[in-house]
Structure formats: C-alpha cells, structure tokens
Amino acid sequence: MRSLEERRQHMVDVQIARRGIRNPHILTAMATVPRERFVGPDMAEFAYEDAPLPIGEGQTISQPYMVAEMIDAAEVAPGDRVLEVGAGSGYAAAVLAQIADRVYAIERLKVLAEAAQERFEALGYPNIELRIGDGSKGWQDAAPFDAILVAAGGPEIPAALKEQLAIGGRLIIPVGEERGQTLIKITRLGESDYAEEDRGLVAFVPLIGEQGWAEDGARSASNHTPGHARGDSLSDMIAQAAIPLPPLDDPEFGRFFERWADRQVVLLGEASHGTAEFYRARAEITKQLIAKHGFTILAVEADWPDAATVDRYVRHRTGAKAKEPPFKRFPTWMWRNTEVDALIEWMRDHNKGVSEAKHRAGFYGLDMYNMSGSITAVLDYLEQVDPTAAKAARERYGCLTPWQKDPATYGRAVLTEGYRKCEAAVIEQCQALLRKQLDYAAEDDGESFLDAAQNARLIASAERYYRVMYYGGGESWNLRDTHMFETLEHLLEAKGPHAKAVVWAHNSHIGDARFTDMGISRDELNIGQLCRQRFGERAALIGFGTHVGTVAAASDWGEDMAVMRVLPSRADSYERLCHDAGISQFLLDLSETRQPALHRRLLEPRLERFIGVIYRPESELWSHYAEASLPRQFDAYVWFDETQAVTPLGPEHARAGAPDTYPFGV
Ligand code: SAM
C-alpha cells in the first residue's frame, strides 16, 4: 500500500501532468495540499481517486484535475489576489493559497464554510479569508482581483464578478444549463473591454444566488474535455487497406480471421453490449478457431457461475446443477439472446463429436464472480430502505466503465450520502451473496478451477472490493480486469501448455488501455494490455465498430432493455473515417508490418465510441466517446457500417418440447 504522499504524487503525475498541465506552481501545490484532510475520514481512502467526492450537504469536493485546470486557465501566479466562489471543502482555496499571495473564498452553506475554516486553521493557511455568503455578487470590499474562480455553474456571467476584476485579471466560470455548461474565461483588457474565450464543455453544480440560479437544489454535474475535430482524407487509405467481408451466414466468413489462428489468445471486442453483428461475427470466428485450429476455451465477459452452467451444457458434463437458470439478472440480453444461443447449440453439437473430454470446447466466465448479482442485490436492498440512495446507486453502477464521463457522475457522488448510511448493511448483503455463489461453485463436478484458497482470498477482500467498486473508478476497474486476466491465465494453465483461448469482451477491456484515455490519464489497465504484456505476439487484439443502426441497451442500470437508435458517428471519430471509406463491412489489419503507412496515419488519437449495457444518446459525447489511438489499441478492426440490436430470448423463442429452463437445458 502506497503512503499518502506517494498517492498524492501519483495523482499529480497521472491525473494532472499527463493531461497536459505543466505549470510547476500548480503541480507543486497539488503535491503539497493533503486532499484527504478535506473530506470526511470515511472518504479519505478515495482522496486521490480521479473523481469528485461527497463532502456533505449534497455538495462535493471537485475532481483534482478540474481544480488544476481552472487554476491553469486563470493563470494564477505568485503575488496574485484571488477570489474563489464556492469554497466547498476549502480544497481548491488551499491549493490557490499555496500559489497566490492572498485568497478570498466565499461559500454559501454555513456548515461547509465552518468545516473549511477549521481545516485552514489546522493546516495553517493564514492567507485565506473565508466568508459565508452569496459569491455571485463577488466581494466588493476586497476587489479588484487578479483572478476569480467560480466552482459552480451560473446561467450567465455575473456582472459583479466582471467588475471586480483588475485590468488584466481573469475570471473562470462555467456558464449554461445543467448538462453541457461551457467553461468561460474572461480577461479584462480595459475599463469596459473584456475578451472571452471558450475552454470547452464542463458541468458543475449550480451557482445559487442573486446573479446565479434560483434555489432549486436539484442540479448536478461533472466535467468533460471534448475531443478536437480533425479532418483529413484518411478514409481513402482505409478503403484501400480494407478487406471486404462476406455476409455473416457465408461459411467463408470465419476464414478471414485465420491469419490469427496460430496465436495462443485471440481477443474479440465489441463496441456495444447489444449489437447482433458483433455477436454473430465473433461466433463465426470462434467456430472457425475451435473447429479448425484447436481452440478449446471460449472465455467471455460474464460471471463465472452462470457461464459454468452453460459450460456444463455445451461439454455434456454431469455433476451438480445450478439452482437457477443462468444469466437471469440484468443485463440479461447480453447473454440471453438468439445469437449466443445459436453458438451454444453449435458448441454442444461440436463437442458431441469430440471423444476426449479435455479436447471439448468450454464456455467460461471471466468476470468478478458476482458483479451483476451483487449490484442487483445492492439495488434491491436500497430500494427497500432508501429509494433515493437506490436511484443514486443505479446511476452510479450504470457508469461502471472508464469511458463514462457523464456529467451525472458528479451528481452520483453528491448523492452517496444516502448510500453511506446503509453501506455496512449493503456490504453484508454482498458478502452473503458471494458466499452463497462460491459455495455453489465449490459443488462443481471436480472440473472447478476455483480452488479453496482463491475463494478465501476473495471473501477476505470482498468488503474492500465492494467499497472500491462503489467509490473508486480507476481502482475498481483495475481490480476487475486483473481478475479477468488471472482467470484466463488460470484456465490456460489448467488446460495444459498447448491450450488456446478465444476471449469475448467489450472493446474497452480488449483494446490495449495504454493507448487510450483510460490508461493515459487514469492509469487504468485492461485484459488486452495484460495479455500483450504477458503473451506478446501470441495474443491478437481485435476491435469492432459501427456507424449507425440500433442497439439493445438500457438507460440506467437495472432498467428495462430497449431497442435504441444508435446516432450516426461523430465527424471527429475513427468511426466516421471508417464510414467514409464506403464499404459496408470489412476487416482492417492495423499491424505496422502489414500496413505501415495506414498504421502511421491512424496513430494520432481521436474519438472512439463505447456503448455498454447503458446507452445515453442525449449525452453521447460525454457518456460514450473517449480518445484512443486505434492502431496501438488493436491489431485489427472489424467494421459493420449499419448494425441491428440483438434479439433477446423470450418465451417466443422456446423450441417445441423444450424444458421450462430453456435455453441451455438446465
Ligand atoms: N472548490 C470546492 C472544493 O474544492 O471543495 C468545490 C466546490 S463545489 C463544486 C461548489 C460549491 O459552490 C458548493 O459548496 C456550493 O455550496 C457552493 N455555491 C453554490 N452557489 C454559491 C454561491 N452563490 N456563493 C457561494 N457558494 C456557492
């Protein structure tokens, strides 16, 4: 476990410096101020996460990067007199006080202001003057200011704040509606001459006051830096390099992927969790690799116990049967769909002709044992004891991916107050569920790869895991993907030295994280990266993408599945480049040796779309796009210009004479 100083320095290196903030004053100040002292003791362990955190009164301490970004934009320098509106925990004021000569801070909520004052006294910040009040009117007696930073979003720029700027002074303020405010920088050039600069989209809690919003208390937010538009004629190069693919029902389809058949691990991604073409293409590739090239492991992004039930079916295994049918919990359509069902039937059929049990192709789950089960349990429980907390938790779990930069993240942090009250009970629920699932796993027929030590370790770390899962974005992601990778390794070991595996998981798990926003600015890793590091050239990472169509997804965690329209891809995305290539479905080999010129031209990061089990078209840019360098992320990319939603399995799909437990015969 790293010391607090080390974690603080790590935060500065990874979250601040790597995102391009170079000002040494800011870096030093943020490496000095103990952020853990500005949150409650129960939140201290998350103090260096890349996220806002609750501080009480429905408010939050800002994400560290946002604090740095605003100070950078305001060009705060030694000797300056600075006003901060919305002091909250006092953290940003403390960082400012490390740099500027004098800091004036205003907070409208008394409880927060008093707590911040105590911190300033305890930590020794004599150059901060704090007062309780409406900061939208500024602080006339202390004006003029060299810089004014507003940590809450207003409907327009308060005239009072502009007037209180010194000539040459800078005002930084988020302006606009709840979602999609713009961070504005105003520089006072002369008595009545101001320059205005747009610093990109952000989202903040509302500025409530005379020159802000009326009090309604309902707004919530986060921040976001949008991608930069770039235009060029790369699409022609893509068109030239693209290998057109035959229809999915053409028996030749899978053969196009035989160039990776000699790899030990072939990882197949998907750009959503509900697109039929991605499932069908992966099924065809997998069938080819199993039938012709000796692959015996299909390891998917699913819970172990559920996948084990399917495995028992496809490998004609005997032994204890599951108490309930698999994949009955949200998001059911991810595995209960006609596309997966067809593959399962094919595997069962294929295995019938394989006499030696160890050569039969198995179906395994890589995910944390009960990720979705535990989330459901938490939600059910909260629903009973605290519906507001349940709503917050549902939204929060909907964003358990590194790509979600939804403004609502901020709101979720705000609302964790409710969750915290019953956290102990929630964790107990999760642990009980975990124990039950592991007991069940241990009942397996001797083929179980989950040994007792692994179970014991999991239960011992469960409490931390659930806490991290709720509060800590990056850490929980790394925990999960490391677990998936270790499970894959475990499977390969158990199957012997020549074992070969196909992995199905979302592009965000498969594409090497080191070349995406998640790795670069959040220090997150994933199974694709770990496979490359472990297997080198023996692993192939293949991503999937689409331009437009429909997708099966939900608006929030636990909500009903809907078939939603996928918006046409953005003009500044990789997807648009592929769309403009004008070929309806193709395979693009991205390797440097096979396509050196294309590889080079595609290197510069651009936006890429990531749709999970949740799709929120209304905030698509924030919620679903992130920057990545496609040719470094993947060895190849599979393109379907227009795609359709998967078909979930319902009673209408039951075959005549099939048991109640259809599908999967369990
Ligand atoms: N900079 C803070 C920190 O580091 O903890 C975070 C501030 S939080 C995002 C925004 C704060 O603005 C809240 O504490 C809220 O109460 C406060 N606020 C909103 N409207 C205000 C106003 N008119 N005057 C002063 N404070 C205001």
Coordinates of C-alpha atoms and ligand atoms in Angstrom, one line a residue, residues 38 55 59-62 67 84-93 106-109 112 133-137 151-152 204-210 212 410, ligand 1:
F38 CA -10.7 18.0 3.0
I55 CA -18.5 16.4 1.5
Q59 CA -22.1 19.0 -2.2
T60 CA -18.7 17.7 -3.4
I61 CA -15.1 18.4 -3.4
S62 CA -14.1 19.0 -7.1
V67 CA -9.1 22.2 -9.7
E84 CA -12.9 31.8 -5.2
V85 CA -16.7 31.5 -5.3
G86 CA -18.0 28.2 -4.0
A87 CA -15.3 27.2 -1.5
G88 CA -17.0 23.9 -0.5
S89 CA -14.4 21.8 1.4
G90 CA -11.8 24.5 1.0
Y91 CA -9.5 22.3 -1.0
A92 CA -9.3 24.5 -4.1
A93 CA -8.7 27.6 -1.9
I106 CA -16.9 32.5 -0.3
E107 CA -19.2 29.6 0.5
R108 CA -23.0 29.9 0.8
L109 CA -23.5 26.9 3.1
L112 CA -19.3 23.7 4.8
G133 CA -22.5 34.4 1.7
D134 CA -23.6 34.7 -1.9
G135 CA -20.5 34.7 -4.0
S136 CA -22.4 35.5 -7.3
K137 CA -22.2 39.2 -6.1
A151 CA -16.7 26.5 -8.8
A152 CA -20.4 26.4 -9.6
F204 CA -20.9 21.8 -12.4
V205 CA -23.3 22.1 -9.5
P206 CA -25.4 25.3 -9.8
L207 CA -24.3 28.7 -8.7
I208 CA -27.2 29.6 -6.4
G209 CA -27.6 33.3 -5.7
E210 CA -28.6 36.7 -6.8
G212 CA -26.9 32.8 -10.4
Y410 CA -20.9 14.5 -10.1
Ligands
SAM1 N1 -14.0 24.2 -4.8 C1 -14.6 23.3 -3.9 C2 -13.7 22.3 -3.3 O1 -12.5 22.3 -3.6 O2 -14.2 21.6 -2.4 C3 -15.8 22.6 -4.5 C4 -16.9 23.4 -4.7 S1 -18.4 22.7 -5.0 C5 -18.2 22.1 -6.6 C6 -19.4 24.1 -5.3 C7 -19.7 24.9 -4.1 O3 -20.3 26.1 -4.5 C8 -20.7 24.2 -3.2 O4 -20.1 24.0 -1.9 C9 -21.9 25.2 -3.1 O5 -22.5 25.2 -1.9 C10 -21.2 26.5 -3.5 N2 -22.1 27.6 -4.0 C11 -23.1 27.5 -4.9 N3 -23.6 28.7 -5.1 C12 -22.8 29.6 -4.4 C13 -22.9 31.0 -4.2 N4 -23.7 31.8 -4.9 N5 -22.0 31.5 -3.4 C14 -21.1 30.8 -2.8 N6 -21.0 29.5 -2.9 C15 -21.9 28.9 -3.7

